[in-house]
XYZ file of C-alpha atoms in Angstrom:
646
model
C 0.000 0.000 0.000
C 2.659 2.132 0.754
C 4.866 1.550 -2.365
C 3.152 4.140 -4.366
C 3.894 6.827 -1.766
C 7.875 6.112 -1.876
C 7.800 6.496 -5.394
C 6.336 9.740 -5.293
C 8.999 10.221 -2.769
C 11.720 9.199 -4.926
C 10.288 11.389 -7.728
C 10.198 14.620 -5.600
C 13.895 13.946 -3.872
C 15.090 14.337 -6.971
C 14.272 18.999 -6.695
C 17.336 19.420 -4.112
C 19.288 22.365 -5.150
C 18.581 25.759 -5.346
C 17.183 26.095 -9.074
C 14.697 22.759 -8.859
C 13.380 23.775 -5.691
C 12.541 27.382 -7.335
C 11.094 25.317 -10.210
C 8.933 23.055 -7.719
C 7.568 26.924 -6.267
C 7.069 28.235 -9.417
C 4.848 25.006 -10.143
C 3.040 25.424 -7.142
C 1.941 29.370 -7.508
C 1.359 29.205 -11.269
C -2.603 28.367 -10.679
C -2.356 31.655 -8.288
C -0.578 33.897 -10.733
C -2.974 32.455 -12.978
C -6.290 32.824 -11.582
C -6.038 35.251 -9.366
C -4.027 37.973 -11.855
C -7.293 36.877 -14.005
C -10.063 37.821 -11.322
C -8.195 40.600 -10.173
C -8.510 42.253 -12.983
C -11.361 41.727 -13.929
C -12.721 41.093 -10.447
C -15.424 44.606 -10.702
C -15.250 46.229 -13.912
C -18.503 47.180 -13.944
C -18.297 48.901 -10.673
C -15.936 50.996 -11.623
C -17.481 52.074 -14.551
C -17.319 55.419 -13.515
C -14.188 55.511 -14.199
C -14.573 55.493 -18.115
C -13.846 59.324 -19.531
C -17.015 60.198 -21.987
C -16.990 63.384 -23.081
C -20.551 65.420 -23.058
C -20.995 68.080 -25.046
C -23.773 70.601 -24.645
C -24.877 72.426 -27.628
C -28.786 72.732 -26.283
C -30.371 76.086 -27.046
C -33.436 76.427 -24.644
C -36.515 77.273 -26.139
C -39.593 78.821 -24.645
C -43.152 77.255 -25.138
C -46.282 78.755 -23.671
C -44.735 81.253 -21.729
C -42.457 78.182 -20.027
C -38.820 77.770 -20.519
C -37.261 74.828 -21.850
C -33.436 73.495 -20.888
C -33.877 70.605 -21.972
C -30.151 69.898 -22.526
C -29.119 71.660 -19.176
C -31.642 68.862 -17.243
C -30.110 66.436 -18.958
C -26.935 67.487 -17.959
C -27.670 67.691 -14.359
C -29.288 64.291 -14.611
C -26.165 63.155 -15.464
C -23.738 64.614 -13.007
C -26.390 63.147 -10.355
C -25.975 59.450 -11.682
C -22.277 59.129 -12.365
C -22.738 55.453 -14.637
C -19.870 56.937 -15.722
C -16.800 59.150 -15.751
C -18.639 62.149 -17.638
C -16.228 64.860 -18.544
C -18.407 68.194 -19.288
C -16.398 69.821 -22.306
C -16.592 71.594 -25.822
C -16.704 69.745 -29.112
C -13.554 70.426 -30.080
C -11.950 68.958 -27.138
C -14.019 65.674 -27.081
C -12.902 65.335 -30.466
C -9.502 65.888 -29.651
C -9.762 63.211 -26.890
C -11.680 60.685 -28.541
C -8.717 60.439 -31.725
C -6.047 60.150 -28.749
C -7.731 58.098 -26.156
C -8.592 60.450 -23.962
C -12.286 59.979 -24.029
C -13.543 56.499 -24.785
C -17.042 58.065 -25.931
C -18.687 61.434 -26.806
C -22.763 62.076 -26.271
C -23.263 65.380 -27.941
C -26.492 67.716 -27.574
C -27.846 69.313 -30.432
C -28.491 72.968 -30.444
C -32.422 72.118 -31.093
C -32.845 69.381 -28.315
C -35.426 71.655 -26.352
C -36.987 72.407 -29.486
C -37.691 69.082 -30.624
C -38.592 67.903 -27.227
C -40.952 70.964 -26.718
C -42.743 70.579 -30.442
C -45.535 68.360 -29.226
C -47.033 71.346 -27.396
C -46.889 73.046 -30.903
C -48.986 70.308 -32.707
C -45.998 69.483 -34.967
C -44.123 67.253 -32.899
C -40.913 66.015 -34.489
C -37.798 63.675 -32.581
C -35.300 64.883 -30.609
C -31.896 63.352 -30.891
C -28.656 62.782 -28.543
C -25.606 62.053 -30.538
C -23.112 59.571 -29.455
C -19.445 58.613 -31.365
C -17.540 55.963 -30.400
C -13.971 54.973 -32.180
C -13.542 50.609 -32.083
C -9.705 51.340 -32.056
C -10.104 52.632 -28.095
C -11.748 48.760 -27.439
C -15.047 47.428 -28.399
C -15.921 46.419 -24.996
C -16.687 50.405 -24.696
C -18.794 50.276 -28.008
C -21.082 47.394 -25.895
C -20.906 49.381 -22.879
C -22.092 52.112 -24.620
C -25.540 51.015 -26.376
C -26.297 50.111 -22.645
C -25.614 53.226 -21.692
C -27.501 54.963 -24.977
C -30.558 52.744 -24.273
C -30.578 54.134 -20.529
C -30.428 56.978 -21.574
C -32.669 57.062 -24.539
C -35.448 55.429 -21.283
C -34.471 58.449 -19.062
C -34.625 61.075 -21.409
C -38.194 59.538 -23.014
C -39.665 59.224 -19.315
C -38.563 62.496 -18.725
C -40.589 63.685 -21.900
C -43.692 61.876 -21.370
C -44.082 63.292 -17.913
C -43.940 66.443 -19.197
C -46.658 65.701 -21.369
C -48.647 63.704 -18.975
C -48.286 66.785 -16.553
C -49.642 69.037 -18.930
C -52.630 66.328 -19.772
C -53.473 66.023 -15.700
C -53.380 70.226 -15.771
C -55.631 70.179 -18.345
C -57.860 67.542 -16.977
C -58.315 70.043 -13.971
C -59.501 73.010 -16.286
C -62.534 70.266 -17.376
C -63.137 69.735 -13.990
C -63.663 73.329 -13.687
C -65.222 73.370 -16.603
C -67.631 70.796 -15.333
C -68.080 72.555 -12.221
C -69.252 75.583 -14.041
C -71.424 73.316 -16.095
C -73.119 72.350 -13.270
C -73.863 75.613 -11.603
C -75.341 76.344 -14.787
C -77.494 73.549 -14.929
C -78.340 74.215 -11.771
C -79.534 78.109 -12.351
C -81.078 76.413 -15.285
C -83.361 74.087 -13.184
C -83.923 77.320 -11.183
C -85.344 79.481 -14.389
C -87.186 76.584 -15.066
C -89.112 76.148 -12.340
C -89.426 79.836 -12.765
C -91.131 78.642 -16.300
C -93.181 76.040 -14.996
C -95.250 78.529 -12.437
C -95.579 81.274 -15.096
C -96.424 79.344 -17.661
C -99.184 78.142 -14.890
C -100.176 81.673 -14.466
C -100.576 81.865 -17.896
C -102.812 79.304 -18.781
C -105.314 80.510 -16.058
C -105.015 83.933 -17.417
C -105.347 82.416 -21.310
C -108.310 80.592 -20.059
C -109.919 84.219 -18.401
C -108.831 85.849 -21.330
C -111.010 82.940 -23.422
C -113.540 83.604 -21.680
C -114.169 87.113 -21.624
C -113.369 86.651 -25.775
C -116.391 84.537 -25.950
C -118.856 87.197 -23.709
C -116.967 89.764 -26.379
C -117.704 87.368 -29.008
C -121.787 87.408 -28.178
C -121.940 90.867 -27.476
C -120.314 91.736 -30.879
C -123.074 89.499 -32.400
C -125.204 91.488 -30.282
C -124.305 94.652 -31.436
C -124.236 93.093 -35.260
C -127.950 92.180 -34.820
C -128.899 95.218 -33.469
C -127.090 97.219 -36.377
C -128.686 95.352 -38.772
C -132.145 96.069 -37.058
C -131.313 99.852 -37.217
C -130.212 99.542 -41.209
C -133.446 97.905 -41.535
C -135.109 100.815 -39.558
C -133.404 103.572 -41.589
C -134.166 101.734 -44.632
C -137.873 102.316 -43.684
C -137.084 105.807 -42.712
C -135.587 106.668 -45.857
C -138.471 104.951 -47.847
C -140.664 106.954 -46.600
C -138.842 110.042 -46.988
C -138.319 109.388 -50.286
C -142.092 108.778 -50.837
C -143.130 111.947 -50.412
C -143.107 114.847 -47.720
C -146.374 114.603 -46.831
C -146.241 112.386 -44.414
C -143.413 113.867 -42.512
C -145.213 114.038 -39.240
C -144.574 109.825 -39.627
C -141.278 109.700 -40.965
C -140.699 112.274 -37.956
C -142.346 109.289 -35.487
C -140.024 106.985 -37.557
C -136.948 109.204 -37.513
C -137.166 109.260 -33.047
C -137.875 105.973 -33.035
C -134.460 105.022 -34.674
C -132.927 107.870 -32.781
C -134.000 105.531 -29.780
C -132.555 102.371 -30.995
C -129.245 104.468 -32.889
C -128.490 105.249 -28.447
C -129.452 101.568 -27.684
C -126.915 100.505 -30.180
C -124.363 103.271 -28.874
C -125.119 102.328 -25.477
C -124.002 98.165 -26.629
C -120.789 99.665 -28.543
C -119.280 101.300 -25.753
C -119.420 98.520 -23.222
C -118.161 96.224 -26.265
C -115.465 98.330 -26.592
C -114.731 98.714 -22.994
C -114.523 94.897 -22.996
C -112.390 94.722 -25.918
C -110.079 97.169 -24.122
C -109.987 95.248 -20.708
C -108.996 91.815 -23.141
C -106.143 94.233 -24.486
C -105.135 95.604 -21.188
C -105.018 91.478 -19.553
C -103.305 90.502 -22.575
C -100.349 92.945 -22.018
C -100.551 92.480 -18.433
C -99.731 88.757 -19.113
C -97.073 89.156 -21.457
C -95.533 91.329 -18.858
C -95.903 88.251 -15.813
C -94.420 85.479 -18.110
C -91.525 87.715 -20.848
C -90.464 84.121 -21.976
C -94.296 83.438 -23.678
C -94.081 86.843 -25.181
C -91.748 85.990 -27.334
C -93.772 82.657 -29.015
C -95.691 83.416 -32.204
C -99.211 82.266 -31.484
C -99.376 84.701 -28.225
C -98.067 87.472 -30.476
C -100.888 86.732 -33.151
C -103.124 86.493 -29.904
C -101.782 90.430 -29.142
C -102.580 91.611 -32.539
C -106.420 89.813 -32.417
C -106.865 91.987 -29.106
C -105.613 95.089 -30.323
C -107.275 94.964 -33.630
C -110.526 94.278 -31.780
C -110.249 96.791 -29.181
C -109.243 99.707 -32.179
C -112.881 97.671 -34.132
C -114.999 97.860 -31.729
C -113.895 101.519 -30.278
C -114.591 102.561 -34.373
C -117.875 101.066 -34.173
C -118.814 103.111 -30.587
C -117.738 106.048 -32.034
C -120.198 105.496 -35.593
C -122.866 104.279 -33.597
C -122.381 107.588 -31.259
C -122.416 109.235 -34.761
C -125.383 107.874 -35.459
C -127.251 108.352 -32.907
C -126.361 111.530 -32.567
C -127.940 112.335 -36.335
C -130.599 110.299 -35.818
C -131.457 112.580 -32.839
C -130.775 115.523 -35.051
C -132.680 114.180 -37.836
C -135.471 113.507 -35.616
C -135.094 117.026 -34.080
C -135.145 118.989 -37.688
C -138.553 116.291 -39.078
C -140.205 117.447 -36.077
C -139.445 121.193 -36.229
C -139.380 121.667 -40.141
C -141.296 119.807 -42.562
C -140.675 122.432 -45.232
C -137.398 121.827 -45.323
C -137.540 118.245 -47.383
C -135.059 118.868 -49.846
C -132.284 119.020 -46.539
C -134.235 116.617 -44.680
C -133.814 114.328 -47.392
C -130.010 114.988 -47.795
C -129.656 114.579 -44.224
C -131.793 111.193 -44.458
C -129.724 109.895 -47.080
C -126.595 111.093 -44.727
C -127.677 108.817 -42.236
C -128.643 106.370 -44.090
C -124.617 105.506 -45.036
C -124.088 106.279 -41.244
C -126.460 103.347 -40.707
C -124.880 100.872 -43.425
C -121.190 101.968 -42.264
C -121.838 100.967 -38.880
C -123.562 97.838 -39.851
C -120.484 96.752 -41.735
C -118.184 97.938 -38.720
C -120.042 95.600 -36.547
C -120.026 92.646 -38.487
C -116.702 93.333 -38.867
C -116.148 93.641 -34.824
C -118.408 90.240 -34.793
C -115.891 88.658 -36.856
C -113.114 89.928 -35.327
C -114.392 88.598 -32.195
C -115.115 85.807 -33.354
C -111.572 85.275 -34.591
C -110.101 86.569 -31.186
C -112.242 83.607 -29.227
C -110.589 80.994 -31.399
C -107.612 82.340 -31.008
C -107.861 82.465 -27.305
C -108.794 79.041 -27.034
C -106.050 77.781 -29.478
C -103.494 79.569 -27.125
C -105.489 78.283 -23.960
C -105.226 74.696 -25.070
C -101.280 75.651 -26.260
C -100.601 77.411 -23.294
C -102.035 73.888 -21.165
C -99.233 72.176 -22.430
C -96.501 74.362 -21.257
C -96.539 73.575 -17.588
C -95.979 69.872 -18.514
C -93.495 71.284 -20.511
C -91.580 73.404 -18.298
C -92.086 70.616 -15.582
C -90.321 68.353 -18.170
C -87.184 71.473 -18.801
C -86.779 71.499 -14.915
C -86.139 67.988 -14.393
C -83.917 67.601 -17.397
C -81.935 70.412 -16.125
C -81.889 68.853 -12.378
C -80.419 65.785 -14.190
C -78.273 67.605 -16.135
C -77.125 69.390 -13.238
C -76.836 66.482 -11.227
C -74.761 64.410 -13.846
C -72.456 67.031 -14.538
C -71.642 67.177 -10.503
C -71.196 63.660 -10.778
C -68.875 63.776 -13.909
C -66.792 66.768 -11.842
C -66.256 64.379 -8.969
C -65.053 61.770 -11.125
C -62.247 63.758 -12.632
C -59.909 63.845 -9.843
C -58.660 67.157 -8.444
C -54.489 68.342 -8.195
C -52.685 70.976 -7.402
C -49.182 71.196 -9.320
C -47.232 69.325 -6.662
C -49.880 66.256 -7.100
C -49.751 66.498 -11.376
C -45.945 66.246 -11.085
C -45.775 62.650 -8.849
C -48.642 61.526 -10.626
C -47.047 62.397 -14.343
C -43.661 60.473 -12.972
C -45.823 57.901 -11.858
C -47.428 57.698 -15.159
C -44.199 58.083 -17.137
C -42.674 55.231 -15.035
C -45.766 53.220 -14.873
C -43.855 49.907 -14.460
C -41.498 49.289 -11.743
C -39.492 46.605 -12.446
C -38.362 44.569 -8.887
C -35.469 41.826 -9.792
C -34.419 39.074 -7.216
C -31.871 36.370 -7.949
C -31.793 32.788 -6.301
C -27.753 32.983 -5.671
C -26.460 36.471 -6.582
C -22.837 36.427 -7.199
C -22.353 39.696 -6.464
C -19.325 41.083 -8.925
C -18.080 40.105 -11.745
C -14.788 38.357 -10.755
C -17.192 36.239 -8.040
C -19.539 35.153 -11.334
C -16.427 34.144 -13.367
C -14.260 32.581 -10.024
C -15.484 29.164 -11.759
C -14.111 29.462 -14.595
C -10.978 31.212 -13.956
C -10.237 28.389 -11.364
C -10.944 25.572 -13.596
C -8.267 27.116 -16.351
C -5.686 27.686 -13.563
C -5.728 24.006 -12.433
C -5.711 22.213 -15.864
C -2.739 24.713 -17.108
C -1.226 23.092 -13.386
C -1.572 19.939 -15.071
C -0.579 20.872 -18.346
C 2.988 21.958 -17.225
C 3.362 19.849 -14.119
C 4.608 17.179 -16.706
C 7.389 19.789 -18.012
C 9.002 19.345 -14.386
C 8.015 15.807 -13.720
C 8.986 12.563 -15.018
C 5.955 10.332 -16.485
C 7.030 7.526 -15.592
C 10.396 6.981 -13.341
C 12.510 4.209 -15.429
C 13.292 2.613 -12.674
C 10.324 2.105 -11.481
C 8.816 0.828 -15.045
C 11.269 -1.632 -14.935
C 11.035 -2.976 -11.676
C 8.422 -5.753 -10.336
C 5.827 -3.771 -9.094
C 2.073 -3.992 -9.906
C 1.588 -1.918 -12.868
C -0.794 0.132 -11.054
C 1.119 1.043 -7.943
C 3.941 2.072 -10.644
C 1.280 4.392 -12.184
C -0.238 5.732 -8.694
C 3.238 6.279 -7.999
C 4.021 8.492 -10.914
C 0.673 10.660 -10.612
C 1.000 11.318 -6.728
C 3.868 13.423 -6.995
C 2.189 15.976 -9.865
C -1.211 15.198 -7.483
C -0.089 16.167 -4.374
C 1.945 19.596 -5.958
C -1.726 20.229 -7.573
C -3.471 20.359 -4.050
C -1.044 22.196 -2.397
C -1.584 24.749 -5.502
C -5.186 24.514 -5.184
C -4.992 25.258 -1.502
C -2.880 28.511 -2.273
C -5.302 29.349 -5.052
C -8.048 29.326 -2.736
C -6.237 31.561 -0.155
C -5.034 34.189 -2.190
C -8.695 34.619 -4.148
C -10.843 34.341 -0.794
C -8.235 36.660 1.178
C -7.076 39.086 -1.379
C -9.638 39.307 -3.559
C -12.759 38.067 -1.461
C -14.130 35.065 -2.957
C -16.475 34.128 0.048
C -17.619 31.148 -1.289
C -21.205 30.314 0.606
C -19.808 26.655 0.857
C -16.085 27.304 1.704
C -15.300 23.591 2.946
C -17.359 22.362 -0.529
C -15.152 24.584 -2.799
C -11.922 23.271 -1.359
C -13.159 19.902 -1.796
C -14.166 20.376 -5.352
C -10.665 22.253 -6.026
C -8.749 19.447 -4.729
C -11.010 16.648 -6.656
C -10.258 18.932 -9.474
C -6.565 19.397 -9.058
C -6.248 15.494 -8.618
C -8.570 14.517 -12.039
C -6.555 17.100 -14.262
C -3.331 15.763 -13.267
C -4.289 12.084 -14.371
C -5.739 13.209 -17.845
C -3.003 15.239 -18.087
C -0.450 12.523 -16.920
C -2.477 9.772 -18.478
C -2.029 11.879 -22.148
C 1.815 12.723 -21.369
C 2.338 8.827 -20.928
C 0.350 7.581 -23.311
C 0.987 10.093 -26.259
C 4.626 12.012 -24.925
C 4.841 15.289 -26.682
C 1.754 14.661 -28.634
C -0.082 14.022 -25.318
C 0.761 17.863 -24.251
C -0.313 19.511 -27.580
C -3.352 16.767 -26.996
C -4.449 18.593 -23.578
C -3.534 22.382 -25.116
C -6.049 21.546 -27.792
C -8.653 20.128 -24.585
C -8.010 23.644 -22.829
C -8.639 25.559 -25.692
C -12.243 23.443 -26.557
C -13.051 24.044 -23.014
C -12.904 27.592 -23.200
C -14.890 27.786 -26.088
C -17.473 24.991 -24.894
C -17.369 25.066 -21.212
C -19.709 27.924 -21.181
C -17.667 29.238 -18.425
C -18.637 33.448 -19.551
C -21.939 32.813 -21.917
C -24.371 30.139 -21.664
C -23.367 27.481 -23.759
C -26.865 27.897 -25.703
C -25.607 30.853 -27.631
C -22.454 28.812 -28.765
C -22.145 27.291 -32.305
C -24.176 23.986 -32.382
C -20.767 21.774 -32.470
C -19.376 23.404 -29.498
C -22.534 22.464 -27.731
C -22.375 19.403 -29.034
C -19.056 18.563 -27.223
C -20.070 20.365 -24.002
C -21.246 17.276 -22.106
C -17.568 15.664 -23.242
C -15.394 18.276 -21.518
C -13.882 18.212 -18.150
C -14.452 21.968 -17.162
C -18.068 21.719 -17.844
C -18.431 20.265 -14.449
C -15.453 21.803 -12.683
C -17.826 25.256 -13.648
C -21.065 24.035 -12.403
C -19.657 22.644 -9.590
C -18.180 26.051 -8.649
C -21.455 27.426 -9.155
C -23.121 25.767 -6.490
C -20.223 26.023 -4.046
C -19.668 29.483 -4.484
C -23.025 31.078 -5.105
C -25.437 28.813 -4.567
C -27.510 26.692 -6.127
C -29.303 23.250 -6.728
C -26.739 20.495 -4.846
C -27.254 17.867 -7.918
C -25.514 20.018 -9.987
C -23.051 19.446 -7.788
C -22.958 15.694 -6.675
C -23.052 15.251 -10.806
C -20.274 17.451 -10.949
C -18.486 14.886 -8.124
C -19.762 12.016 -9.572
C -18.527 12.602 -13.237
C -15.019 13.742 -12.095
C -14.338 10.676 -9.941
C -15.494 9.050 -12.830
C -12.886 10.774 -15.178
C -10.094 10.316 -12.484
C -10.582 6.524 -12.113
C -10.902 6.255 -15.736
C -7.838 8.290 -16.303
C -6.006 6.424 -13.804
C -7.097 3.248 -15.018
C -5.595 4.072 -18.649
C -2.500 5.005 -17.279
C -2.362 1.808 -15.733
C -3.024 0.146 -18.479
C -0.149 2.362 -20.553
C 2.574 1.476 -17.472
C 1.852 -2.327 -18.556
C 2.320 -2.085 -21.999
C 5.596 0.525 -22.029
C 7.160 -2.285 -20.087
C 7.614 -3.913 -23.348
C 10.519 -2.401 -24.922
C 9.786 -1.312 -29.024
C 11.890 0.434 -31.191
C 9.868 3.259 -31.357
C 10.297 4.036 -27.696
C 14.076 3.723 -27.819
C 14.422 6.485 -31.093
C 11.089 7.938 -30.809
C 10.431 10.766 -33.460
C 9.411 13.558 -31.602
C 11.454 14.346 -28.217
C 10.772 17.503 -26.254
């Protein structure tokens, strides 16, 4: 059990002097230099980032829009000097050109002179893009060129949120002017609901007063029939009179009888005009005395055709007093002069004749008045029945306008109220709609703690690549003496094994001390460092044996698969299809995940497959180089004047 040990002894007694025991140091710290020189520098680029020069250049003219001055570019600029994502250096243009051609700047975001303008033009109503300018130059790196559209699209978000709240705040300011809007709306409703009810009670009065005013057009109605009867009895009377005049003279003591008889019914008939006309005038006088109680019926057609009825009635039937007074007062005359002078004929007859027309005039005036009266009932009782309906109506106005007044209150009270301080948080709020809350399982923290596993996984196979450079394969001595081929090849791999754990160990001290790995599973990591150490020594040593200098070359060309197909920086599903092909195949691929786990976190069969599948690969390994000791302990030509010698 022990024989493989003393040949690893033998093996390593062989380093005494100054230069092989340098050699056997510079084995062991080679993992260290390599990994660690790796992570440090690369350990927190990002959080540094700050420290990238990028020129800004601020051409911006402000602008002013509806009495409100726009700096668009100096907000911008401010915004910037608040976030420091990076190392902004505020200059001119000709100095960030200057200092992007040397190197100075890695990056220039330029301002255009009509960046407020642009941003402002939606308030115009000919909106049109603004733009931010940024020049890069490749030959400064193209890891700044990727940096940089992460930055622009930041940027581009900012700027765009920035915008849109300005808009929204201007929306919200202008939903309060509808609120006042609606506000006023509704106190006009309201006074409309008032004047409505106003409405309803005079349009009340003024169907009782239609319905007096009917009435009294109906008594004015008969008595104007009346009066039209009793004209025509008085033509008929003067007819007679004038017969009889014209008959002769002699008989003027009759015609005299005749003449005071129609004097008598001539002030009858005066008597019946004037109280028709003092009716017609009381209709006239109630008419305008309604029109003055209600101003809004005044104004509808059918009570102004009603006005005209009245008045042209009233003027008719005052006429016809007047003729009939006429009348009667030549009738009286008439009556007066056939009484006292019979020899006058020739001038009683003129005067006869005289009020004869008197007689037919006022006839026709008083079937005109009938008519007219006549006219003035209907049209009464049309506006009566008209004037029924507008209470309903007016009742119907009011209650629209309540509802109107009601629904605009409601509509006011729905549109929520803000002072400027309120629009502003609720515009950002509105710009920003989404906020976007992350959380990760096992956060690595920096870069250099997300790329520890692969970093250490390249440190420890380049261990094993050289180790072999140093070490003998295979110790002659030992191939040719009697031991079991396998303790001959466990006694060739210890050595290489044991100098790979002790540089795992120092690996692992220098990253989680200098650099602050703080693996969550520290004891795990170690474990899986020195599983990893030993399995890349024996492929390492099993290819050297097998394969000599071919066998190196062999496991340069396995490194340099494995850092394109371990998936050790990308995931592996964004690699060419071959490489993921051979990802399964490859050593590192579980050295990585295994990391993973140990370091950060994660799901533990990741990592007992990681375990599993490199114990596999070391006994197989192993196993092969067993298998090689046996056969190289048959001398062939080949081995003694072998073709290729390093």
């Amino acid at each position: 059990m022990l024989a493989p040990f003393r040949l690893a002894l033998s093996e390593l007694r062989r380093f005494r002097g100054r230069l092989p025991l340098m050699g056997l140091a510079f084995l062991l710290v080679v993992p260290t230099l390599y990994g660690s020189l790796y992570l440090w520098s690369n350990w927190d680029p990002y959080g540094k980032a700050d420290e990238i020069p990028v020129a800004v250049v601020d051409e911006d003219e402000p602008t002013t829009v509806d009495g409100r001055r726009v700096d668009a570019g100096a907000e911008f600029v401010t915004q910037l000097r608040a976030q420091r994502e990076l190392g902004w250096r505020f200059t001119d243009a000709a100095d960030a050109q200057d200092g992007l051609k040397s190197g100075r700047y890695l990056m220039i975001i330029t301002v255009p002179r009509d960046f407020s303008r642009k941003l402002a033009s939606p308030a115009t109503g000919s909106p049109e893009r603004a733009r931010l300018l940024i020049r890069l130059d490749d030959a400064n790196g193209y890891i700044v060129s990727i940096i940089a559209k992460t930055v622009e699209s930041t940027i581009q978000n900012q700027v765009n949120a920035a915008a849109y709240a300005t808009y929204v705040e201007v929306a919200l300011g202008g939903f309060e002017q509808v609120r006042r809007g609606l506000a006023r709306g509704a106190r006009g409703a309201a006074e409309l609901e008032q004047g409505a009810g106003e409405l309803h009670a005079g349009s009340t009065r003024l169907s009782d007063g239609l319905d007096q005013l009917s009435a009294g057009a109906r008594r004015l109605k008969s008595g104007s029939a009346q009066v039209r009867d009793g004209n025509q009895q008085l033509a008929g009377v003067v007819d007679s009179a004038a017969g009889a005049v014209s008959n002769g003279l002699d008989r003027l003591d009759g015609v005299a009888g005749v003449a005071g008889d129609a004097a008598d019914v001539a002030d009858q008939l005066a008597g019946g005009a004037r109280g028709a006309g003092e009716l017609s005038a009381r209709i006239e006088q109630q008419v305008q005395q309604l029109a003055q109680a209600a101003p809004s019926v005044a104004d509808d057609p059918a009570f102004q055709e009603l006005q005209r009825l009245t008045a042209d009635a009233a003027q008719q039937t005052g006429q016809v007093a007047t003729d009939a007074q006429d009348a009667a007062d030549r009738l009286g005359t008439l009556a007066q002069q056939a009484q006292g002078a019979s020899g006058r004929s020739d001038a009683l007859k003129a005067q006869v004749q005289q009020g004869r027309d008197d007689v037919d005039r006022l006839a026709r005036g008083a079937a005109q008045v009938a008519d007219g009266a006549a006219q003035l009932s209907s049209g009464l009782a049309t506006a009566a029945d008209g004037a029924q309906r507008l209470p309903p109506g007016a009742r119907q106005l009011q209650d629209g306008a309540g509802r109107l007044a009601k629904g605009l209150r409601g509509a006011r009270d729905r549109v929520p109220a803000s002072d400027p301080a309120d629009r502003s948080a609720q515009a950002e709020t509105i710009a920003n709609p989404v906020q976007l809350s992350s959380s990760n399982a096992h956060p690595a923290g920096v870069y250099g703690r997300g790329m520890a596993p692969f970093f250490l996984s390249i440190a420890l196979w380049v261990f094993g690549l050289i180790a072999y450079l140093m070490l003998r394969p295979v110790a002659g001595e030992a191939l040719a003496s009697r031991l079991p081929a396998a303790t001959v090849a466990l006694g060739a791999w210890l050595p290489a094994a044991g100098l790979g754990m002790v540089a795992a160990l120092i690996l692992y001290a220098v990253v989680d001390v200098g650099l602050g790995l703080d693996p969550i599973e520290p004891l795990q990591t170690i474990g899986l460092m020195l599983l990893a150490a030993m399995t890349f020594v024996a492929i390492d040593h099993c290819l050297r044996l097998a394969l000599g200098v071919v066998g190196d070359a062999v496991s340069l060309v396995l490194l340099v698969l494995q850092l394109a197909a371990s998936g050790g920086i990308y995931p592996i599903e964004t690699a060419p299809g071959v490489l993921q092909a051979i990802h399964p195949f490859l050593p590192m691929t579980y050295t990585i995940d295994g990391f993973r786990v140990t370091i950060s976190g994660g799901q533990t069969s990741h990592l007992v497959t990681s375990v599993l599948v490199l114990v596999g690969l070391l006994v197989a390994a192993l196993a092969i180089t067993t298998w090689t000791v046996h056969r190289q302990r048959v001398w062939t030509i080949a081995r003694l004047k072998p073709e290729l010698e390093l």
